[in-house]
mmCIF file of C-alpha atoms in Angstrom:
data_model
loop_
_atom_site.group_PDB
_atom_site.id
_atom_site.type_symbol
_atom_site.label_atom_id
_atom_site.label_comp_id
_atom_site.label_asym_id
_atom_site.label_seq_id
_atom_site.Cartn_x
_atom_site.Cartn_y
_atom_site.Cartn_z
ATOM 1 C CA MET P 1 124.659 96.582 88.304
ATOM 2 C CA SER P 2 126.234 95.655 91.615
ATOM 3 C CA LYS P 3 124.248 95.069 94.776
ATOM 4 C CA ILE P 4 123.933 98.274 96.808
ATOM 5 C CA ASN P 5 124.391 97.808 100.542
ATOM 6 C CA ILE P 6 122.466 100.932 101.584
ATOM 7 C CA LYS P 7 119.095 100.668 103.352
ATOM 8 C CA PRO P 8 117.286 104.026 103.675
ATOM 9 C CA LEU P 9 115.481 104.688 106.957
ATOM 10 C CA ALA P 10 111.887 105.865 107.534
ATOM 11 C CA ASP P 11 110.502 107.758 104.511
ATOM 12 C CA ARG P 12 113.780 108.062 102.603
ATOM 13 C CA VAL P 13 114.517 106.721 99.115
ATOM 14 C CA LEU P 14 117.806 105.848 97.370
ATOM 15 C CA VAL P 15 117.757 107.042 93.742
ATOM 16 C CA GLU P 16 120.270 106.564 90.930
ATOM 17 C CA PRO P 17 120.027 109.611 88.625
ATOM 18 C CA LEU P 18 119.698 108.858 84.921
ATOM 19 C CA PRO P 19 122.534 110.114 82.698
ATOM 20 C CA ALA P 20 122.262 113.698 81.437
ATOM 21 C CA GLU P 21 120.943 114.278 77.929
ATOM 22 C CA THR P 22 123.691 114.744 75.333
ATOM 23 C CA THR P 23 121.477 115.856 72.432
ATOM 24 C CA THR P 24 118.254 117.832 72.067
ATOM 25 C CA ALA P 25 115.077 116.446 70.516
ATOM 26 C CA SER P 26 116.041 118.110 67.213
ATOM 27 C CA GLY P 27 119.504 116.482 67.245
ATOM 28 C CA LEU P 28 121.688 119.351 68.450
ATOM 29 C CA ILE P 29 124.614 118.264 70.615
ATOM 30 C CA ILE P 30 124.664 119.843 74.085
ATOM 31 C CA PRO P 31 128.167 120.895 75.221
ATOM 32 C CA ASP P 32 129.351 119.864 78.698
ATOM 33 C CA SER P 33 129.227 123.461 79.944
ATOM 34 C CA ALA P 34 125.506 123.761 79.127
ATOM 35 C CA LYS P 35 124.267 120.439 80.531
ATOM 36 C CA GLU P 36 121.787 120.633 83.371
ATOM 37 C CA LYS P 37 121.501 118.290 86.316
ATOM 38 C CA GLN P 38 119.143 115.411 85.510
ATOM 39 C CA GLN P 39 115.847 115.430 87.439
ATOM 40 C CA LYS P 40 114.845 111.850 86.674
ATOM 41 C CA GLY P 41 116.131 108.655 88.244
ATOM 42 C CA THR P 42 115.512 105.041 89.183
ATOM 43 C CA VAL P 43 114.605 103.978 92.724
ATOM 44 C CA LEU P 44 117.127 101.442 94.066
ATOM 45 C CA ALA P 45 115.954 101.100 97.688
ATOM 46 C CA VAL P 46 113.154 102.430 99.906
ATOM 47 C CA GLY P 47 112.704 102.763 103.648
ATOM 48 C CA ASN P 48 109.827 101.288 105.628
ATOM 49 C CA GLY P 49 107.875 104.543 105.767
ATOM 50 C CA THR P 50 106.567 106.268 108.864
ATOM 51 C CA LYS P 51 103.884 105.092 111.243
ATOM 52 C CA ASP P 52 101.310 107.421 109.683
ATOM 53 C CA GLU P 53 102.442 107.307 106.021
ATOM 54 C CA PRO P 54 103.294 104.089 104.131
ATOM 55 C CA MET P 55 105.657 104.318 101.164
ATOM 56 C CA THR P 56 104.078 104.696 97.706
ATOM 57 C CA VAL P 57 107.214 104.294 95.574
ATOM 58 C CA LYS P 58 108.864 100.922 95.128
ATOM 59 C CA VAL P 59 112.196 99.602 93.877
ATOM 60 C CA GLY P 60 112.503 99.917 90.108
ATOM 61 C CA ASP P 61 110.192 102.940 89.720
ATOM 62 C CA THR P 62 111.396 105.793 87.508
ATOM 63 C CA VAL P 63 110.717 109.047 89.346
ATOM 64 C CA LEU P 64 110.916 112.807 88.790
ATOM 65 C CA TYR P 65 112.306 114.911 91.626
ATOM 66 C CA GLY P 66 113.096 118.566 92.317
ATOM 67 C CA LYS P 67 116.256 120.181 90.986
ATOM 68 C CA TYR P 68 117.856 120.554 94.435
ATOM 69 C CA ALA P 69 116.209 117.551 96.126
ATOM 70 C CA GLY P 70 118.127 115.016 98.163
ATOM 71 C CA THR P 71 121.676 114.558 99.344
ATOM 72 C CA GLU P 72 124.331 113.379 96.898
ATOM 73 C CA ILE P 73 126.480 110.445 98.002
ATOM 74 C CA ASP P 74 129.297 108.640 96.200
ATOM 75 C CA VAL P 75 129.612 104.867 96.645
ATOM 76 C CA GLU P 76 132.499 103.172 94.834
ATOM 77 C CA GLY P 77 132.618 105.917 92.203
ATOM 78 C CA THR P 78 128.877 105.948 91.453
ATOM 79 C CA GLU P 79 126.707 108.949 92.343
ATOM 80 C CA TYR P 80 123.406 108.349 94.185
ATOM 81 C CA LEU P 81 120.803 110.556 95.855
ATOM 82 C CA ILE P 82 119.087 109.948 99.186
ATOM 83 C CA MET P 83 115.879 111.962 99.523
ATOM 84 C CA ARG P 84 112.596 111.971 101.358
ATOM 85 C CA GLU P 85 109.629 110.514 99.519
ATOM 86 C CA SER P 86 107.975 113.942 99.730
ATOM 87 C CA ASP P 87 110.783 115.333 97.492
ATOM 88 C CA ILE P 88 109.610 113.038 94.678
ATOM 89 C CA LEU P 89 107.253 114.864 92.333
ATOM 90 C CA ALA P 90 105.945 111.994 90.183
ATOM 91 C CA ILE P 91 106.342 108.359 89.185
ATOM 92 C CA VAL P 92 106.868 108.026 85.440
#
């Protein structure tokens, strides 16, 4: 993995979404037209937090986030999400 040169500000987090599932738990193959957007990812960078709220997630955490959370960005052909820490639902 290459070094990312993006530093989120305040309470924002840079997340790399995990790849979408290609098979179900029972082994059925999911066609491309039926795949859903992944809601799990790995934290690559975190901001410093706000004056009142320190950051609770750290680099390397695997997190769950809302279906429409964050802003998608494309850096050198790789998709990332920048979102507020409050958009993160859980640390896995």
